[in-house]
Short mmCIF file of C-alpha atoms and ligand atoms in Angstrom, two decimals:
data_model
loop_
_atom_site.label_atom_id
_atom_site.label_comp_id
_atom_site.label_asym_id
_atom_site.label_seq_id
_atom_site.Cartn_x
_atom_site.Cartn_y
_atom_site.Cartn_z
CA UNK A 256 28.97 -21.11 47.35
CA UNK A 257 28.96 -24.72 49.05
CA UNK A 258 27.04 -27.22 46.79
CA UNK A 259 24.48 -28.06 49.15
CA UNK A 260 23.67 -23.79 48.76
CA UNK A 261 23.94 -24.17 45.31
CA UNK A 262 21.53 -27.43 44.98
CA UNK A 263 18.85 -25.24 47.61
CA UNK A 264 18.74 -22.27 45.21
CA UNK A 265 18.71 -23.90 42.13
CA UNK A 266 15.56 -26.17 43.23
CA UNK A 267 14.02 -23.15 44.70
CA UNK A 268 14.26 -21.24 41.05
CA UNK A 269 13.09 -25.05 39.38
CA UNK A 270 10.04 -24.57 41.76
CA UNK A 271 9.66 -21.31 41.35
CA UNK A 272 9.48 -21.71 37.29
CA UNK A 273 7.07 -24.61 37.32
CA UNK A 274 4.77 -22.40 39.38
CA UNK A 275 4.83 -19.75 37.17
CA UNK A 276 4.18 -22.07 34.45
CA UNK A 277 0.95 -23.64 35.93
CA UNK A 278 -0.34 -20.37 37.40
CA UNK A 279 0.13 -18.90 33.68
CA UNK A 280 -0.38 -21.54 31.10
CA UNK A 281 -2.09 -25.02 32.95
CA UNK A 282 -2.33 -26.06 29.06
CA UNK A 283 1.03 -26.15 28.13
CA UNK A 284 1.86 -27.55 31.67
CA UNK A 285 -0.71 -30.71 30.98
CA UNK A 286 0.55 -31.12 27.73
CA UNK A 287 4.44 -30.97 29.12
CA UNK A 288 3.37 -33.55 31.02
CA UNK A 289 0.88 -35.64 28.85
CA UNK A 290 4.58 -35.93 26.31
CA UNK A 291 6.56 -37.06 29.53
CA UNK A 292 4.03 -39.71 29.84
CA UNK A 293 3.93 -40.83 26.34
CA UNK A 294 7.59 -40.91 26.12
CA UNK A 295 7.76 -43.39 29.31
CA UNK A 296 5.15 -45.75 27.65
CA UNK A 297 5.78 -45.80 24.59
CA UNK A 298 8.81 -48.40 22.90
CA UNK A 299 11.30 -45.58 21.33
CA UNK A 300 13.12 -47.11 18.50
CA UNK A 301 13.80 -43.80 16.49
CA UNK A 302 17.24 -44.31 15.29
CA UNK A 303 17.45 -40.47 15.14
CA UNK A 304 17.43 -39.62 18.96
CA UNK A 305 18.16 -40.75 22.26
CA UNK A 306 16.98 -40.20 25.91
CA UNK A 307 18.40 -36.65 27.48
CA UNK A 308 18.28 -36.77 31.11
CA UNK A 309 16.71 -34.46 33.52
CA UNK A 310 20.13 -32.04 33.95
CA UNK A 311 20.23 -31.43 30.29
CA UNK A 312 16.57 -29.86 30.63
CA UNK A 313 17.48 -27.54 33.78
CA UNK A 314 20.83 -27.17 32.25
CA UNK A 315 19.31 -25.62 29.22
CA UNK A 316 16.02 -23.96 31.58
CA UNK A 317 17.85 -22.35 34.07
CA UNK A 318 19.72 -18.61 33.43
CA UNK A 319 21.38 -18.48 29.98
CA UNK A 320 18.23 -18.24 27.66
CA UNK A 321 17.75 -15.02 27.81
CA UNK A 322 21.48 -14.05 27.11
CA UNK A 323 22.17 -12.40 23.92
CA UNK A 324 26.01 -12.16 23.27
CA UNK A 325 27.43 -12.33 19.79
CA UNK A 326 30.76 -13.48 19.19
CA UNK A 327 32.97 -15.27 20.78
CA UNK A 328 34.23 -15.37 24.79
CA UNK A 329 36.54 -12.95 25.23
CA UNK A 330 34.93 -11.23 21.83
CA UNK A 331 31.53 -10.57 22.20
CA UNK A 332 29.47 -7.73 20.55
CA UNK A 333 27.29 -7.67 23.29
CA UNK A 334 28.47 -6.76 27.69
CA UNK A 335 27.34 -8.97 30.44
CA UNK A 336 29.33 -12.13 28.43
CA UNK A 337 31.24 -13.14 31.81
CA UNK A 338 29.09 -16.11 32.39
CA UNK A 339 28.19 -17.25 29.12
CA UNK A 340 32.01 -16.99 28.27
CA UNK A 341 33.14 -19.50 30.75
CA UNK A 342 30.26 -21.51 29.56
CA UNK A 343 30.95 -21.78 25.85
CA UNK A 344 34.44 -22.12 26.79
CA UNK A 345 33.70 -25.03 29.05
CA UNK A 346 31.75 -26.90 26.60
CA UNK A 347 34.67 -26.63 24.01
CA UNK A 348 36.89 -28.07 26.55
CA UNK A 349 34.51 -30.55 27.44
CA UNK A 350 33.70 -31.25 23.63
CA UNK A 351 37.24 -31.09 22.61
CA UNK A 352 38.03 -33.89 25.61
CA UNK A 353 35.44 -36.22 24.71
CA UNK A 354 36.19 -36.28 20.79
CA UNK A 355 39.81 -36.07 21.27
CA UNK A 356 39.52 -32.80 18.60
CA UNK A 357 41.64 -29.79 18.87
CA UNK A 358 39.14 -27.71 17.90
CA UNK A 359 35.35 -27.28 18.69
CA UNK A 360 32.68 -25.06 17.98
CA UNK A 361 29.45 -25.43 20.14
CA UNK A 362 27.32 -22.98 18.81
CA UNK A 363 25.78 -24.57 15.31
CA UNK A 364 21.75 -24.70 16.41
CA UNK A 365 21.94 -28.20 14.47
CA UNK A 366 23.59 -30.58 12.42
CA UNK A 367 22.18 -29.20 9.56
CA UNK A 368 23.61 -26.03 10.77
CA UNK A 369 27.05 -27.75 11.36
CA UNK A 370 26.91 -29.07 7.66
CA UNK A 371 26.19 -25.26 6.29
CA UNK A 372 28.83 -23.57 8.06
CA UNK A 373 31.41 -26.47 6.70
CA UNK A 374 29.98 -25.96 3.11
CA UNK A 375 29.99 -22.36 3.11
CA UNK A 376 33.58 -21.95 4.76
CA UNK A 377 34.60 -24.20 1.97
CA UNK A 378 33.11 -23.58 -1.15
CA UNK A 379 32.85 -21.24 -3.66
CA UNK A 380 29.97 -21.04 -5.88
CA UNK A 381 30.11 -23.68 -8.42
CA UNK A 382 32.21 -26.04 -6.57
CA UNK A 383 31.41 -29.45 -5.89
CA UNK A 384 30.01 -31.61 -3.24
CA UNK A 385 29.94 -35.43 -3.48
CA UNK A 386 28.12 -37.26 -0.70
CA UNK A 387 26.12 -40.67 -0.35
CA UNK A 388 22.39 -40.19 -2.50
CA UNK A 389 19.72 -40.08 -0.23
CA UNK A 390 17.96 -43.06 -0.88
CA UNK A 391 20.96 -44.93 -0.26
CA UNK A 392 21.31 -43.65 3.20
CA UNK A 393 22.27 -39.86 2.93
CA UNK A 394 21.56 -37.02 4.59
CA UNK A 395 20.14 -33.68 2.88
CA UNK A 396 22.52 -31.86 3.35
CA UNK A 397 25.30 -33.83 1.58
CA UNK A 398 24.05 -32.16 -1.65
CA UNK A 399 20.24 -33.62 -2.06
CA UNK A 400 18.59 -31.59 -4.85
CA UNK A 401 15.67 -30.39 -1.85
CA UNK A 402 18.47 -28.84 0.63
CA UNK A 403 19.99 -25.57 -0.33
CA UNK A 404 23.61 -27.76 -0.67
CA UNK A 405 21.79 -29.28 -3.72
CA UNK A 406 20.68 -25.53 -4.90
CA UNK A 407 23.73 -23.47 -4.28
CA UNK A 408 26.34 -26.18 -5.54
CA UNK A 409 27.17 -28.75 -8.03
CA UNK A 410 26.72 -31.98 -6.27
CA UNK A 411 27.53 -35.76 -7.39
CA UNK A 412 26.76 -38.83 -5.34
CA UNK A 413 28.22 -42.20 -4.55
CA UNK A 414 25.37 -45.20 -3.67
CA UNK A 415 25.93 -48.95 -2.35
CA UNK A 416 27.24 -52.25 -3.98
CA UNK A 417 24.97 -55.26 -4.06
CA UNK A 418 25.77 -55.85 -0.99
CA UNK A 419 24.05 -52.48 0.57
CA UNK A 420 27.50 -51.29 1.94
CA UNK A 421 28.99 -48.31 0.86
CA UNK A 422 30.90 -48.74 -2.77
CA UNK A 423 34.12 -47.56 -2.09
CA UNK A 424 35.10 -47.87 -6.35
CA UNK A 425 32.64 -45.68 -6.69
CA UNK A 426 32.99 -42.85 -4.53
CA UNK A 427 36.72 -43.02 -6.15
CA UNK A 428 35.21 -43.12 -9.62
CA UNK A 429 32.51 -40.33 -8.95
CA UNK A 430 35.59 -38.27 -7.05
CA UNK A 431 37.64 -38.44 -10.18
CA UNK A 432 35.49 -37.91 -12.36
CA UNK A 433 33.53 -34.75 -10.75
CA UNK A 434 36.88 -33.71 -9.16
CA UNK A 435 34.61 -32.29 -5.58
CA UNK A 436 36.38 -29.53 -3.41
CA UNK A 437 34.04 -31.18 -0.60
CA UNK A 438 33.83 -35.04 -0.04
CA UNK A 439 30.51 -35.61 2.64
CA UNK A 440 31.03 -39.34 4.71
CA UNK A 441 28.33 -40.35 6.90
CA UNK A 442 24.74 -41.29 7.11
CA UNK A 443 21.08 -40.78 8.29
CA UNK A 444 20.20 -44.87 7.72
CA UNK A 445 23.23 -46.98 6.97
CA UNK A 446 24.04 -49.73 9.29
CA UNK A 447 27.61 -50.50 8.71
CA UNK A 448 30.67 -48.91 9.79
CA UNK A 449 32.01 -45.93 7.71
CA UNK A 450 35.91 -46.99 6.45
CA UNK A 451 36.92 -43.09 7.05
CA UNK A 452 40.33 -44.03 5.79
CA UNK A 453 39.23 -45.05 2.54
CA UNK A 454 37.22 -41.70 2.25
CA UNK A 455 40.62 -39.80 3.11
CA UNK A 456 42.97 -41.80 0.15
CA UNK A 457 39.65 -41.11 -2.07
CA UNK A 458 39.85 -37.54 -1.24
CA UNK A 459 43.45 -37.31 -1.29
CA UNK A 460 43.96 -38.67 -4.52
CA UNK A 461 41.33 -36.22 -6.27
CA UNK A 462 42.37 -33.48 -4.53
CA UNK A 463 39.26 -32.87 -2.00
CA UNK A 464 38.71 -31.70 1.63
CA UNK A 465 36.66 -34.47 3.63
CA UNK A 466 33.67 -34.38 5.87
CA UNK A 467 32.55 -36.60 8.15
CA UNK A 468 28.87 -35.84 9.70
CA UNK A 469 28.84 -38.34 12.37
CA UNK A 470 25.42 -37.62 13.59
CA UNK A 471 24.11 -40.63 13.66
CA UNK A 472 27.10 -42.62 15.32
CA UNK A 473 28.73 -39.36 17.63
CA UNK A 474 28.14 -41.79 20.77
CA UNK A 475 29.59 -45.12 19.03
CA UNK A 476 32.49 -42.89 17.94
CA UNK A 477 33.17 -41.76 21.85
CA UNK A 478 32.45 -44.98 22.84
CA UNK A 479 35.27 -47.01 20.73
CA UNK A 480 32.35 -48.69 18.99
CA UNK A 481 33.08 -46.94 15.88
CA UNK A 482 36.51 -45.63 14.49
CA UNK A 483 36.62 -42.07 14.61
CA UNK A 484 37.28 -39.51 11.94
CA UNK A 485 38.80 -36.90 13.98
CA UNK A 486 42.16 -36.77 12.47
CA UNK A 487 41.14 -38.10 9.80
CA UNK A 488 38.94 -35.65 7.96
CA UNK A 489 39.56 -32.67 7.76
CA UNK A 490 36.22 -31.49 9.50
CA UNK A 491 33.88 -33.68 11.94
CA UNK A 492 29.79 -32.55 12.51
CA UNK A 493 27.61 -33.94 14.48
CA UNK A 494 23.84 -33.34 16.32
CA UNK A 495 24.38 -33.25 19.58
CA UNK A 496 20.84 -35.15 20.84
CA UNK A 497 20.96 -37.96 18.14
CA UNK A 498 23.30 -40.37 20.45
CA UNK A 499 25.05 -37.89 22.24
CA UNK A 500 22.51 -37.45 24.69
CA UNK A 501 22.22 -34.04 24.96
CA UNK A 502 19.98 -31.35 23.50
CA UNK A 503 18.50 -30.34 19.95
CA UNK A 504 21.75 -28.62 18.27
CA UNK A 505 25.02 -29.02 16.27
CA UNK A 506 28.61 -29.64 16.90
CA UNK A 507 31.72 -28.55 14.13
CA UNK A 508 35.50 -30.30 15.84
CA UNK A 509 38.59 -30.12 13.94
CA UNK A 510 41.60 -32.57 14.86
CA UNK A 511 45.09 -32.86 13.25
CA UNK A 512 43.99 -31.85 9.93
CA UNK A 513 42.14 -29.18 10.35
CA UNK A 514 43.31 -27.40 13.28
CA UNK A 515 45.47 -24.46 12.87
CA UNK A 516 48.62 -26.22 14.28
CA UNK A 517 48.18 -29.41 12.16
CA UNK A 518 46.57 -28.50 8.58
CA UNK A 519 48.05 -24.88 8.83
CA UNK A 520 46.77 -21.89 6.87
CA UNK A 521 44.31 -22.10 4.21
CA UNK A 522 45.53 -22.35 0.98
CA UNK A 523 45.09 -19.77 -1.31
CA UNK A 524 43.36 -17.38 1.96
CA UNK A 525 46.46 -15.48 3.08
CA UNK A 526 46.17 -14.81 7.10
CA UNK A 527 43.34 -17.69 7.91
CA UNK A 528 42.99 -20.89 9.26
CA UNK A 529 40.55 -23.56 9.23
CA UNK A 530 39.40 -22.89 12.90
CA UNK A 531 38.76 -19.44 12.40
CA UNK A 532 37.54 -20.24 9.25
CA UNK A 533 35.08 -22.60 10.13
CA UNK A 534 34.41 -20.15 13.53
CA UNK A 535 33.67 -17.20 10.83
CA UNK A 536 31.70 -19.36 8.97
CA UNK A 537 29.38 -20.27 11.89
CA UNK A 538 29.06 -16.32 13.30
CA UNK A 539 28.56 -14.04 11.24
CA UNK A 540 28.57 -16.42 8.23
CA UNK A 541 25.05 -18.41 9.15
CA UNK A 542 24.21 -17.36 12.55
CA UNK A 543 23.92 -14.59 14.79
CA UNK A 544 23.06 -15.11 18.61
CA UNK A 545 24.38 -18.45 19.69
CA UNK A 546 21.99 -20.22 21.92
CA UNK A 547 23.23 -20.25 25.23
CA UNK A 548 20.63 -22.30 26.87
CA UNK A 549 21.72 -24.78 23.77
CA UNK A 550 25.29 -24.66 24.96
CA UNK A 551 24.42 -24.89 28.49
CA UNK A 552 22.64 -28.44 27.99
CA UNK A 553 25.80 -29.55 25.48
CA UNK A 554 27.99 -28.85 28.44
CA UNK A 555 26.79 -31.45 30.79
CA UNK A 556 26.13 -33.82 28.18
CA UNK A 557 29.35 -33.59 26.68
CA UNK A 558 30.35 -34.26 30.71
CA UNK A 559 28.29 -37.43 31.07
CA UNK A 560 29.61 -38.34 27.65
CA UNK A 561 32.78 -38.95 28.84
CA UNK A 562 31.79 -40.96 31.97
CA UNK A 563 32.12 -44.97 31.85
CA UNK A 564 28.02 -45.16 32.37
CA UNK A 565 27.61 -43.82 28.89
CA UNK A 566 30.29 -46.35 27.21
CA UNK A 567 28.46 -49.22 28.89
CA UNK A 568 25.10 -47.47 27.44
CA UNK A 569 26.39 -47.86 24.03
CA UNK A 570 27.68 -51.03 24.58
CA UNK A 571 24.04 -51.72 24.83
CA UNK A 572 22.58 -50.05 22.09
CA UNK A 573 25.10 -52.22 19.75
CA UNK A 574 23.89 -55.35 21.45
CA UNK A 575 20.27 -54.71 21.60
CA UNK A 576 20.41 -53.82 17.41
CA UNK A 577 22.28 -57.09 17.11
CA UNK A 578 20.06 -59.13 19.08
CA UNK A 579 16.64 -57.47 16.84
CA UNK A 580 18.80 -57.70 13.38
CA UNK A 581 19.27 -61.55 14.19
CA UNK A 582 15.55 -62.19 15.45
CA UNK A 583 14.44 -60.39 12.30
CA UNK A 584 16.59 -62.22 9.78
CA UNK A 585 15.65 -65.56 11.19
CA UNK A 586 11.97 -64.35 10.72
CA UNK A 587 12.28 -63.37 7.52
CA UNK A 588 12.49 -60.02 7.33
CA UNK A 589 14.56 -58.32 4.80
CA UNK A 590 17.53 -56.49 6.14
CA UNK A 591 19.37 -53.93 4.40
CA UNK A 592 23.46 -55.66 4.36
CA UNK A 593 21.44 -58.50 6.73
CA UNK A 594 22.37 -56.79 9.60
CA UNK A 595 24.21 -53.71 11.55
CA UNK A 596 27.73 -53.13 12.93
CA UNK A 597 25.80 -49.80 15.14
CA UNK A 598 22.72 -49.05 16.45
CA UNK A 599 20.20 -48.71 13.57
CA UNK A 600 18.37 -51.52 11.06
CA UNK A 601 16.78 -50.45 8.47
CA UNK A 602 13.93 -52.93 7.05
CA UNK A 603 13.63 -53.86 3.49
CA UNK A 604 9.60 -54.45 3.64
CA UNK A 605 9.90 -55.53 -0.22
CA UNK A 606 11.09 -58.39 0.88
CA UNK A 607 8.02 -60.98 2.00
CA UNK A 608 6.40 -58.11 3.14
CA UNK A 609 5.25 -56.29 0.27
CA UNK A 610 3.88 -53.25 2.74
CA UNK A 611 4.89 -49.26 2.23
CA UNK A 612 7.18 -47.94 5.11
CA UNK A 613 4.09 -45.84 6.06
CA UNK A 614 1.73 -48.63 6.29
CA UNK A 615 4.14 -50.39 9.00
CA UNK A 616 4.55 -47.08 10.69
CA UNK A 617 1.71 -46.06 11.49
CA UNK A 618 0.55 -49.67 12.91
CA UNK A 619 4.02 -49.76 14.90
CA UNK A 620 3.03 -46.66 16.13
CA UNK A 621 -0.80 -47.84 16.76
CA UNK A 622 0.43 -50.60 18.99
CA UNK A 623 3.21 -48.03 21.20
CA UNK A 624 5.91 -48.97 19.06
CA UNK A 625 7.89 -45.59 17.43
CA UNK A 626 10.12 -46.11 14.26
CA UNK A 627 10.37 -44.10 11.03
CA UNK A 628 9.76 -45.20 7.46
CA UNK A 629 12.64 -44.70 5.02
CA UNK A 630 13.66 -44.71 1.59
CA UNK A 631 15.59 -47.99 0.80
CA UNK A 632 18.24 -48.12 -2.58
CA UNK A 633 16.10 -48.13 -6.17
CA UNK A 634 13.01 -47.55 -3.57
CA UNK A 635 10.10 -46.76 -6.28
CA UNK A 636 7.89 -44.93 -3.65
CA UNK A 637 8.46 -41.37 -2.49
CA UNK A 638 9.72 -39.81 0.52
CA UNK A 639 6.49 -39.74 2.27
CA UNK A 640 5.79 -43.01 1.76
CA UNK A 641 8.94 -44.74 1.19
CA UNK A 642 9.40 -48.82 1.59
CA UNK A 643 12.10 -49.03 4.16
CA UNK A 644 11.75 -49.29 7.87
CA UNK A 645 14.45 -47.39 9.96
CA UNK A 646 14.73 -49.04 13.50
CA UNK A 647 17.08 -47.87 16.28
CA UNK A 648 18.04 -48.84 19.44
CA UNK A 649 19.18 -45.91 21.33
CA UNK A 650 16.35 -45.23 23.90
CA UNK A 651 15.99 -49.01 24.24
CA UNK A 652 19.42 -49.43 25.77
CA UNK A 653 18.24 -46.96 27.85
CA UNK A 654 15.52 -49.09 29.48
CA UNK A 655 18.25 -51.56 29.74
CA UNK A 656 16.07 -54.46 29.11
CA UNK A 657 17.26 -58.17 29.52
CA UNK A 658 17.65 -59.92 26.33
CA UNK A 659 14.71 -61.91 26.89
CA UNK A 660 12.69 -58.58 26.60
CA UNK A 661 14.80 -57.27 23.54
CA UNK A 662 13.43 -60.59 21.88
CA UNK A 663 9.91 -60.24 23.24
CA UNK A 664 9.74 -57.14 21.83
CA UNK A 665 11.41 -57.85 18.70
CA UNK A 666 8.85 -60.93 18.39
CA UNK A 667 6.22 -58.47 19.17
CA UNK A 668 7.13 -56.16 15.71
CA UNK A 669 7.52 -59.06 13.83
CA UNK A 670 4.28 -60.10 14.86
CA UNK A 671 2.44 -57.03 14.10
CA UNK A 672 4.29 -56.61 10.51
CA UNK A 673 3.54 -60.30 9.40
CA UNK A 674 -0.45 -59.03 9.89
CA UNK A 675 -1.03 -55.83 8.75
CA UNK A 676 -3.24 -56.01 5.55
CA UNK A 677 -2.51 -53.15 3.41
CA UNK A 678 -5.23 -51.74 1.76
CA UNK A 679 -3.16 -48.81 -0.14
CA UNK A 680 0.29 -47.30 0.58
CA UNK A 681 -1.07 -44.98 2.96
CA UNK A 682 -3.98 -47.50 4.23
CA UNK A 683 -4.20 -50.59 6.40
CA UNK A 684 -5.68 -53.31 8.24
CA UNK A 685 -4.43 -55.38 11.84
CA UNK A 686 -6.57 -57.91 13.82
CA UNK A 687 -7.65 -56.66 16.82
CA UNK A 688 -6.64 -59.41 19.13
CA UNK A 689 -2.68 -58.74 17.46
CA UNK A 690 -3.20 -54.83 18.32
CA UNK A 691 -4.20 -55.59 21.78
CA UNK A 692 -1.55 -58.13 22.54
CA UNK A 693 1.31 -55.97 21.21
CA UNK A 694 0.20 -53.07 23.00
CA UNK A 695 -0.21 -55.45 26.55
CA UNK A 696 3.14 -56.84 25.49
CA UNK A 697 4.81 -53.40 24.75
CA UNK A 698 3.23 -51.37 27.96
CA UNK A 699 4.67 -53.73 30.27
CA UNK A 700 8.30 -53.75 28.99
CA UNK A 701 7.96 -49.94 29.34
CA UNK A 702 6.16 -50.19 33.02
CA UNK A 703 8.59 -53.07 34.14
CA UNK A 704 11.73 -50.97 32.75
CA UNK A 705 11.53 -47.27 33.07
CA UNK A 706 14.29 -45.17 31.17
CA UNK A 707 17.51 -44.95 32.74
CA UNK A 708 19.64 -41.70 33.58
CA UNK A 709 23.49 -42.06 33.02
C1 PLP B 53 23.77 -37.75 8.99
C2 PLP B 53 22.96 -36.55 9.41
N1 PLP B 53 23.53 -35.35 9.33
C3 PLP B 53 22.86 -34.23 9.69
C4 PLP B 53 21.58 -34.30 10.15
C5 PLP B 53 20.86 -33.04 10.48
O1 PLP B 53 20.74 -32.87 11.82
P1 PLP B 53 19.69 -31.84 12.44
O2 PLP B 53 18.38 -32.50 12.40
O3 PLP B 53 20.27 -31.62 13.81
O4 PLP B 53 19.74 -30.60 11.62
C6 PLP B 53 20.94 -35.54 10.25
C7 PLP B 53 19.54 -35.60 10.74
O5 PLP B 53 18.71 -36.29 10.34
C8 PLP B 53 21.65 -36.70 9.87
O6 PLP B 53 21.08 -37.91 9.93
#
């Protein structure tokens, strides 16, 4: 089929499924819409996402969600796999060409889901995971006492120096000590760069296999922003919409280490390897039907991923946090390691402030401003309330604001922080002249500089 054929019958089924949609549910079409809208106005500076465009929605509308096919291509428990096998073997090309792995596996629903199937093709029931605590920037599923990693295994944790970054004599004394079978590197909120080759002499020396969930810095990695840990540990994860772009879901690659030509068969498990492992452990181990609509919307973001329009985008997240971590510090805001080598910040409010991570929140929020509150080291308020801000700049970038903006906007936070009067932890008071101003300030940036595609 010629593309132009292609492009005609595609739009005609795009039309043809927003008509169904408005003739059959005109509430969930207004409130498709009503999001769309918020997400255009409002100043998106969740560290935990970024801006998918347009073809990763039709790529994951369009065809493949209603195909169920277990298995692998070429190996599926289900018929009527031709398609979906050229897809999923697509985006592991794609996947494996953008990482530079040797081995991918697109089908983890998440990067919690990523983490599990590592874990579980790993460990053995009273083995041990050690992985950064929580509140010092860890995720749950590095062994957090909440997440069934915490339940199932023994866990142990490494934390931060005084200076906030990542205490390297530590993991090594915690590794030696606890002796791990899994060593977890990477982070939900920790603004430095990750020293991956420290992680693999730690993990060498006490004998353990090495993660690294790259999550949070997959498009810094792809970018040369970041170093990556592909042949370095033994197993990378990563979400594939937190800065890759691309759609809610999970990503497992292998390189040199853990590929089947490179790390070789599994010790002590006669006739396996780690891909097949790691494939087993993903289907059947902890999940049946792969989404296909999932992999579908991976596939072209793992495509744009690899395009010089995404490197320059991450250029500009890396700028943009630099540019708010200075304006911050020289306002006096506390900084966890004063400042950020990728694209998040994470805000100390102890410092001068004195406010609960809610309280700023939620007025953030009141004024169009999105950002999520955060446990900070020795934090002495819970989860829910926590005393840390967590400030990213990926959909900012996206806007591709001139620094002039970056600072207006960072002025504009500042502004609103300095006045909110708490009243509780979960309470709060702002004038209403510094409401209105932020929000006149903040819906113009967002008018003047609509989101950008790649
Ligand atoms: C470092 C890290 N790993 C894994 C995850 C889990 O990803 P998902 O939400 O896709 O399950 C997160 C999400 O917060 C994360 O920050």
């Amino acid at each position: 089929m010629t593309p132009n054929a292609t492009r005609r019958q595609l739009s005609a089924l795009a039309e043809l499924a927003i008509e169904d949609l408005y003739e059959a549910d005109p509430q969930l079409a207004d409130l498709l819409l009503e999001e769309h809208r918020y997400q255009s106005r409002t100043l998106n500076l969740l560290a935990a996402s970024s801006p998918a465009d347009p073809s990763t929605a039709i790529a994951g509308g369009v065809s493949f969600p209603v195909v169920t096919a277990e298995g692998y291509p070429g190996r599926r428990f289900h018929s009527g796999a031709e398609n979906v096998d050229a897809l999923e073997n697509l985006a592991v090309e794609r996947a494996k060409r953008v990482f530079s792995a040797r081995h991918a596996n697109v089908q983890p629903h998440s990067g919690s889901s990523a983490n599990l199937a590592v874990a579980f093709s790993v460990l053995n029931p009273g083995d041990t995971i050690l992985g950064l605590h929580l509140d010092s920037g860890g995720h749950l599923t590095h062994g957090a006492p909440a997440s069934i990693t915490g339940k199932y295994f023994r866990t142990a944790h490494y934390g931060l120096d005084t200076s906030g970054r990542i205490d390297l004599e530590q993991v090594r004394a915690q590794a030696l000590q606890h002796r791990p079978r899994l060593i977890i590197c990477g982070a939900s909120a920790y603004p430095r760069r990750i020293d991956f080759a420290a992680f693999r002499e730690i993990a060498d020396e006490s004998g353990a296999l090495l993660l690294a969930d790259i999550s949070h810095i997959a498009g810094l990695v792809i970018a040369g922003e970041h170093p990556s840990p592909i042949d370095i540990a033994d197993f990378t994860t990563t979400s594939t919409y937190k800065q890759l772009r691309g759609p809610r879901g999970g990503l497992i690659l292998l390189g040199e280490r853990g590929s089947d030509a490179g790390f070789g068969p599994v010790p002590g498990d006669a006739g396996q390897t780690w891909s097949r492992k790691i494939d087993k452990s993903v289907f059947p181990g902890t999940q049946g039907t792969p989404s296909f609509s999932n992999i579908a919307a991976k596939c072209i973001a793992f495509e744009k991923a690899n395009g010089p329009a995404f490197s320059s985008w991450v250029r500009k997240v890396v700028h943009d946090a630099n540019l708010l971590a200075k304006h911050f510090s020289a306002s006096g805001l506390g900084l966890l390691t004063s400042g950020t080598d990728t694209h998040l910040l994470v805000v100390d409010l102890r410092d001068n402030l004195g406010i609960s991570g809610y309280v700023a929140e939620k007025a953030l929020e009141r004024c169009g401003c999105l950002t999520n509150r955060n446990r900070v080291p020795d934090d002495h308020r819970s989860a829910y309330v926590a005393s840390g801000l967590r400030i990213g700049t990926n959909h900012l970038a996206a806007r591709k604001l001139s620094d002039n903006d970056v600072l207006n906007c960072a002025d504009t936070i500042v502004r609103i922080l300095m006045n909110i009067r708490a009243t509780s932890d979960t309470s709060y008071e702002l004038d209403r002249r510094i409401t209105d101003e932020a929000v006149a300030v903040i819906s113009a940036v967002c008018a003047r500089n609509p989101l950008q595609t790649l």
